[in-house]
mmCIF file of C-alpha atoms in Angstrom:
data_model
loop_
_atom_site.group_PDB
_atom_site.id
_atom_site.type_symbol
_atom_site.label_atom_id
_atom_site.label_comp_id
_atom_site.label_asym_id
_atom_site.label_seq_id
_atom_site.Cartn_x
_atom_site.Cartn_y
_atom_site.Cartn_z
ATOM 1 C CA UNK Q 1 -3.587 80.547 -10.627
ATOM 2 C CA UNK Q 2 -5.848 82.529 -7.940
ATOM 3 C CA UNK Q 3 -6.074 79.125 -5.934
ATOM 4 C CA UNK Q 4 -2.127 79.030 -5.888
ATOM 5 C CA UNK Q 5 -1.873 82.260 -4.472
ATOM 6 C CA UNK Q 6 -4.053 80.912 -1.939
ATOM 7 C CA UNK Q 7 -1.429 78.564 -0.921
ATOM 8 C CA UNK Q 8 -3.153 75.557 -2.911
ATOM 9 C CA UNK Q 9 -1.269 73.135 -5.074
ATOM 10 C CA UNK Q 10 -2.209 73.205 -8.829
ATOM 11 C CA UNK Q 11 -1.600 70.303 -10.950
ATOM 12 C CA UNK Q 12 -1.983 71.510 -14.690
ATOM 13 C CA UNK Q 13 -0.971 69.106 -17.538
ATOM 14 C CA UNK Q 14 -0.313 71.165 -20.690
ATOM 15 C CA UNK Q 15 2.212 71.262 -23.902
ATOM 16 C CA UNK Q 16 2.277 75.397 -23.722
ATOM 17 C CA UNK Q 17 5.505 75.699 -22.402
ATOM 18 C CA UNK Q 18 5.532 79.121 -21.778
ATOM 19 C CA UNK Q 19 2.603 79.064 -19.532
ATOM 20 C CA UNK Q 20 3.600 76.752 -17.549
ATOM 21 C CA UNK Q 21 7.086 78.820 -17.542
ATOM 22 C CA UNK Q 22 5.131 81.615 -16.330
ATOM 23 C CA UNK Q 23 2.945 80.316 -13.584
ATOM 24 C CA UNK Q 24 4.837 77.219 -12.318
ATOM 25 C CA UNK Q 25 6.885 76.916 -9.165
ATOM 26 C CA UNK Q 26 7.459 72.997 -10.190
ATOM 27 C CA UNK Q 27 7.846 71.194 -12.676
ATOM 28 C CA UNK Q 28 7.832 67.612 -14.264
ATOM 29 C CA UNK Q 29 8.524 66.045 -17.781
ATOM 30 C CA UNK Q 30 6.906 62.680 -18.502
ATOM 31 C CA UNK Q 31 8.082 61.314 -21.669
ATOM 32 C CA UNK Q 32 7.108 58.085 -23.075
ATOM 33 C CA UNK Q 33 4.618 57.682 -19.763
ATOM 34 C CA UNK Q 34 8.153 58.068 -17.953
ATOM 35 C CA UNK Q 35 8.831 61.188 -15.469
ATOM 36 C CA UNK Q 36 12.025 62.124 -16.747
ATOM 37 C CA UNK Q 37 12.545 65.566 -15.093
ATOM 38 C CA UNK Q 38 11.697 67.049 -11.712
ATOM 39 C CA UNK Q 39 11.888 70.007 -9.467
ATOM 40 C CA UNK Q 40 11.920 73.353 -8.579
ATOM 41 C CA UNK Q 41 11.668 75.694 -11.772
ATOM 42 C CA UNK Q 42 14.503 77.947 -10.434
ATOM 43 C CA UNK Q 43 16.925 75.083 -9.468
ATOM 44 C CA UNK Q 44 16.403 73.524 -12.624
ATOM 45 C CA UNK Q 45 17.459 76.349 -14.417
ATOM 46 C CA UNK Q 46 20.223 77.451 -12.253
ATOM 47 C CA UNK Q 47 21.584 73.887 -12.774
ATOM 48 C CA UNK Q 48 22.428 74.089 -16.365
ATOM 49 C CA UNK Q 49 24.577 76.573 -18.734
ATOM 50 C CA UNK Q 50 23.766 76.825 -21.936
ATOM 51 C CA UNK Q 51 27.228 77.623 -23.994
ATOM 52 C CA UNK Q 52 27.170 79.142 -27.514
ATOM 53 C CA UNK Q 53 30.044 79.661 -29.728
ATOM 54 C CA UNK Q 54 30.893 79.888 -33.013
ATOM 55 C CA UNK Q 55 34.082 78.152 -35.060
ATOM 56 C CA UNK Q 56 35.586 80.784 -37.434
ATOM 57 C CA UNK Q 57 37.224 77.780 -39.137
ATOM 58 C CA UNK Q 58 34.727 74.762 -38.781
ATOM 59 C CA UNK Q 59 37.175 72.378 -39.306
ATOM 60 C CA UNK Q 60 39.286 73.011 -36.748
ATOM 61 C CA UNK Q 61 38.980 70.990 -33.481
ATOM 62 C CA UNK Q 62 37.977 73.180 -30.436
ATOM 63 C CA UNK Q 63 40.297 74.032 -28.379
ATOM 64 C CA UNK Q 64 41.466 72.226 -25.105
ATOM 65 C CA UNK Q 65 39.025 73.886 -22.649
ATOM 66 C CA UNK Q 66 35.974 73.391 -24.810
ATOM 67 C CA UNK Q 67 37.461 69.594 -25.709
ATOM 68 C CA UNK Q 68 37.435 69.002 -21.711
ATOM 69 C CA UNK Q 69 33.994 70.195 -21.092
ATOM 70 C CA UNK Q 70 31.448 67.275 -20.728
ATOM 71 C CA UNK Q 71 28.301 68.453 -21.806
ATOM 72 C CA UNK Q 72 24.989 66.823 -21.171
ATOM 73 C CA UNK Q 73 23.673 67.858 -24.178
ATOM 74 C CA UNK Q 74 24.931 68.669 -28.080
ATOM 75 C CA UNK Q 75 23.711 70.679 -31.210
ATOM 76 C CA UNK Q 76 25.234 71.516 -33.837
ATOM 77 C CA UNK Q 77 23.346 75.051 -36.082
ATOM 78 C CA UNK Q 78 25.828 75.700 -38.985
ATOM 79 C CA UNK Q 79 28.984 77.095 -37.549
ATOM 80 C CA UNK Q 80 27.248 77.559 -34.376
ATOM 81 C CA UNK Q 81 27.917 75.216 -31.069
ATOM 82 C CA UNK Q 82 25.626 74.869 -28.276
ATOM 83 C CA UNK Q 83 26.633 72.747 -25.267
ATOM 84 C CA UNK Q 84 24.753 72.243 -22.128
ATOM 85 C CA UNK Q 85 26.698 72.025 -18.936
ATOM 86 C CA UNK Q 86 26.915 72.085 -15.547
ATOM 87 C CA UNK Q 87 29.586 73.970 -13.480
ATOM 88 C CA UNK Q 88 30.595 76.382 -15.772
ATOM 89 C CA UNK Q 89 32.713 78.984 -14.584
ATOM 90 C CA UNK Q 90 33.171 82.630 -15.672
ATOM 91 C CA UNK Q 91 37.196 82.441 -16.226
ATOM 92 C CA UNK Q 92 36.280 79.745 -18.761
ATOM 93 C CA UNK Q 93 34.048 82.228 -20.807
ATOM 94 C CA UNK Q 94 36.937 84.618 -20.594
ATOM 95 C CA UNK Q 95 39.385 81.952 -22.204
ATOM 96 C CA UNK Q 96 37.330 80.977 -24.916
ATOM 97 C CA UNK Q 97 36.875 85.223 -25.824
ATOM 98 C CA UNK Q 98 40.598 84.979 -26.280
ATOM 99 C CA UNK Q 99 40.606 82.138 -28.860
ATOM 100 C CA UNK Q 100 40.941 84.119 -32.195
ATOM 101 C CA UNK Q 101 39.335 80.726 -33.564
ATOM 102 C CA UNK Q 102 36.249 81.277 -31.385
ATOM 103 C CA UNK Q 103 33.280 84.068 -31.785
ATOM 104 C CA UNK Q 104 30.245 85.192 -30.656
ATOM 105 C CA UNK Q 105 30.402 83.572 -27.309
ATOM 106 C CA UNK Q 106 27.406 83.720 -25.026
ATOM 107 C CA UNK Q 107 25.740 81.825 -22.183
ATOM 108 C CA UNK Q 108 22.409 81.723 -21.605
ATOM 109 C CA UNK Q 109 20.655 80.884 -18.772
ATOM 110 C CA UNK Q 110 17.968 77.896 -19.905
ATOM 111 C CA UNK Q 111 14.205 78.292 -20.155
ATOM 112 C CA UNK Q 112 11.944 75.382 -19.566
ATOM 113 C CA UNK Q 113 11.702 74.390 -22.552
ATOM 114 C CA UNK Q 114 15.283 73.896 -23.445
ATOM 115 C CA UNK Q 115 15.450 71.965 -20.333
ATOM 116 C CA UNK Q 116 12.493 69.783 -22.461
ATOM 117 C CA UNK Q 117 14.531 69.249 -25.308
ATOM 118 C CA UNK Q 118 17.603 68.285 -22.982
ATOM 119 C CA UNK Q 119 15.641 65.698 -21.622
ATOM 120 C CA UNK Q 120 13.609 64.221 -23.841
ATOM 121 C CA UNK Q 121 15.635 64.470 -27.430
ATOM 122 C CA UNK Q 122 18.589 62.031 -27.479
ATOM 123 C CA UNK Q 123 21.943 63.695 -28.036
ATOM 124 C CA UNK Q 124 24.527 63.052 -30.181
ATOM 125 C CA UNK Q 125 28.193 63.283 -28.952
ATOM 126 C CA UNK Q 126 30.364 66.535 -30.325
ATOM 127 C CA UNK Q 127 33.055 65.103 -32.243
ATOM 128 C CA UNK Q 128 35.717 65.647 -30.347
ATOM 129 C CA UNK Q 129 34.358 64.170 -27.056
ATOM 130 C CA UNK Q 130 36.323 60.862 -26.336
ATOM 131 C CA UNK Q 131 34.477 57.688 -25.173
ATOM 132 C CA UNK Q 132 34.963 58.369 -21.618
ATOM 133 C CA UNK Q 133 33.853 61.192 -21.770
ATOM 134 C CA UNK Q 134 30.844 59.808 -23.578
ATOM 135 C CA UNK Q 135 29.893 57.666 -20.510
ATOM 136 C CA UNK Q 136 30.370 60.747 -17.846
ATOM 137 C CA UNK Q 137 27.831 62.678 -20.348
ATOM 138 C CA UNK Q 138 25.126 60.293 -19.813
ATOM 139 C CA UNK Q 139 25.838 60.041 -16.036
ATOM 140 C CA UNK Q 140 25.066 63.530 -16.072
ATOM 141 C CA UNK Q 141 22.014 63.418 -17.810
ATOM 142 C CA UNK Q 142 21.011 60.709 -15.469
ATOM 143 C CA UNK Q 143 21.450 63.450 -12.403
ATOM 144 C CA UNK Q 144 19.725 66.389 -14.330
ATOM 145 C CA UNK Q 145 16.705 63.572 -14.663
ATOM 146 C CA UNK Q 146 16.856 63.078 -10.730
ATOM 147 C CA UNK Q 147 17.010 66.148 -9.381
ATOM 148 C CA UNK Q 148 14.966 67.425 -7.136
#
């Protein structure tokens, strides 16, 4: 750390996350002996929303704004949705607060290590996500795994 302050370049090859959250400028993800992510910390993070919402009735479909999204990556925690995405805009929050279907709505900015598990653990689809939409979702993935 003291010789980056100098203005040196540190290379440090570690699985603590957070430490290299707190000191790194950089980064890259190799995974299987692939580099699979790389750039600026910042601009990696800026690049990506992280959507959270809940479905007061599960088995409903989502409604049209959330079935238009194309997220680059999927999970799925009990009634709670989390979709990484790109582009999100704030009016689109907004719309979802309306939906008397949808609660606890939040986005959160990414830390490194959700950026890990975006790259590195193969997503599944949401359900409601048609095929095309399918193939624009892993053309997305492909630019998160090229930027620089």
């Amino acid at each position: 750390v003291d010789l980056a302050a100098q203005g040196k370049t540190v290379v440090i090859s570690s699985h603590q996350v957070q430490e290299i959250e707190r000191v790194a400028d950089r980064v890259a993800i190799l995974h299987q002996g692939k580099l699979v992510l790389a750039g600026g910390l910042e601009e990696l993070k800026d690049s990506i929303s992280l959507l959270q919402f809940s479905m007061r009735d599960p088995l409903t479909m989502p409604p049209e704004p959330i079935a238009s999204l194309n997220p680059i990556h999927y999970t799925l925690q009990g009634r709670t949705t989390r979709l990484a995405v790109r582009d999100l805009r704030p009016d689109f929050i907004e719309q979802l607060r309306d939906d008397e279907n949808i609660s606890d709505v939040r986005v959160v900015r990414p830390s490194l290590e959700d950026l890990f598990v975006i790259a590195t653990r193969v997503s599944q689809s949401p359900p409601w996500q048609k095929q095309e939409q399918r193939e624009l979702q892993s053309s997305e993935l492909q630019k998160i795994k090229v930027l620089s």
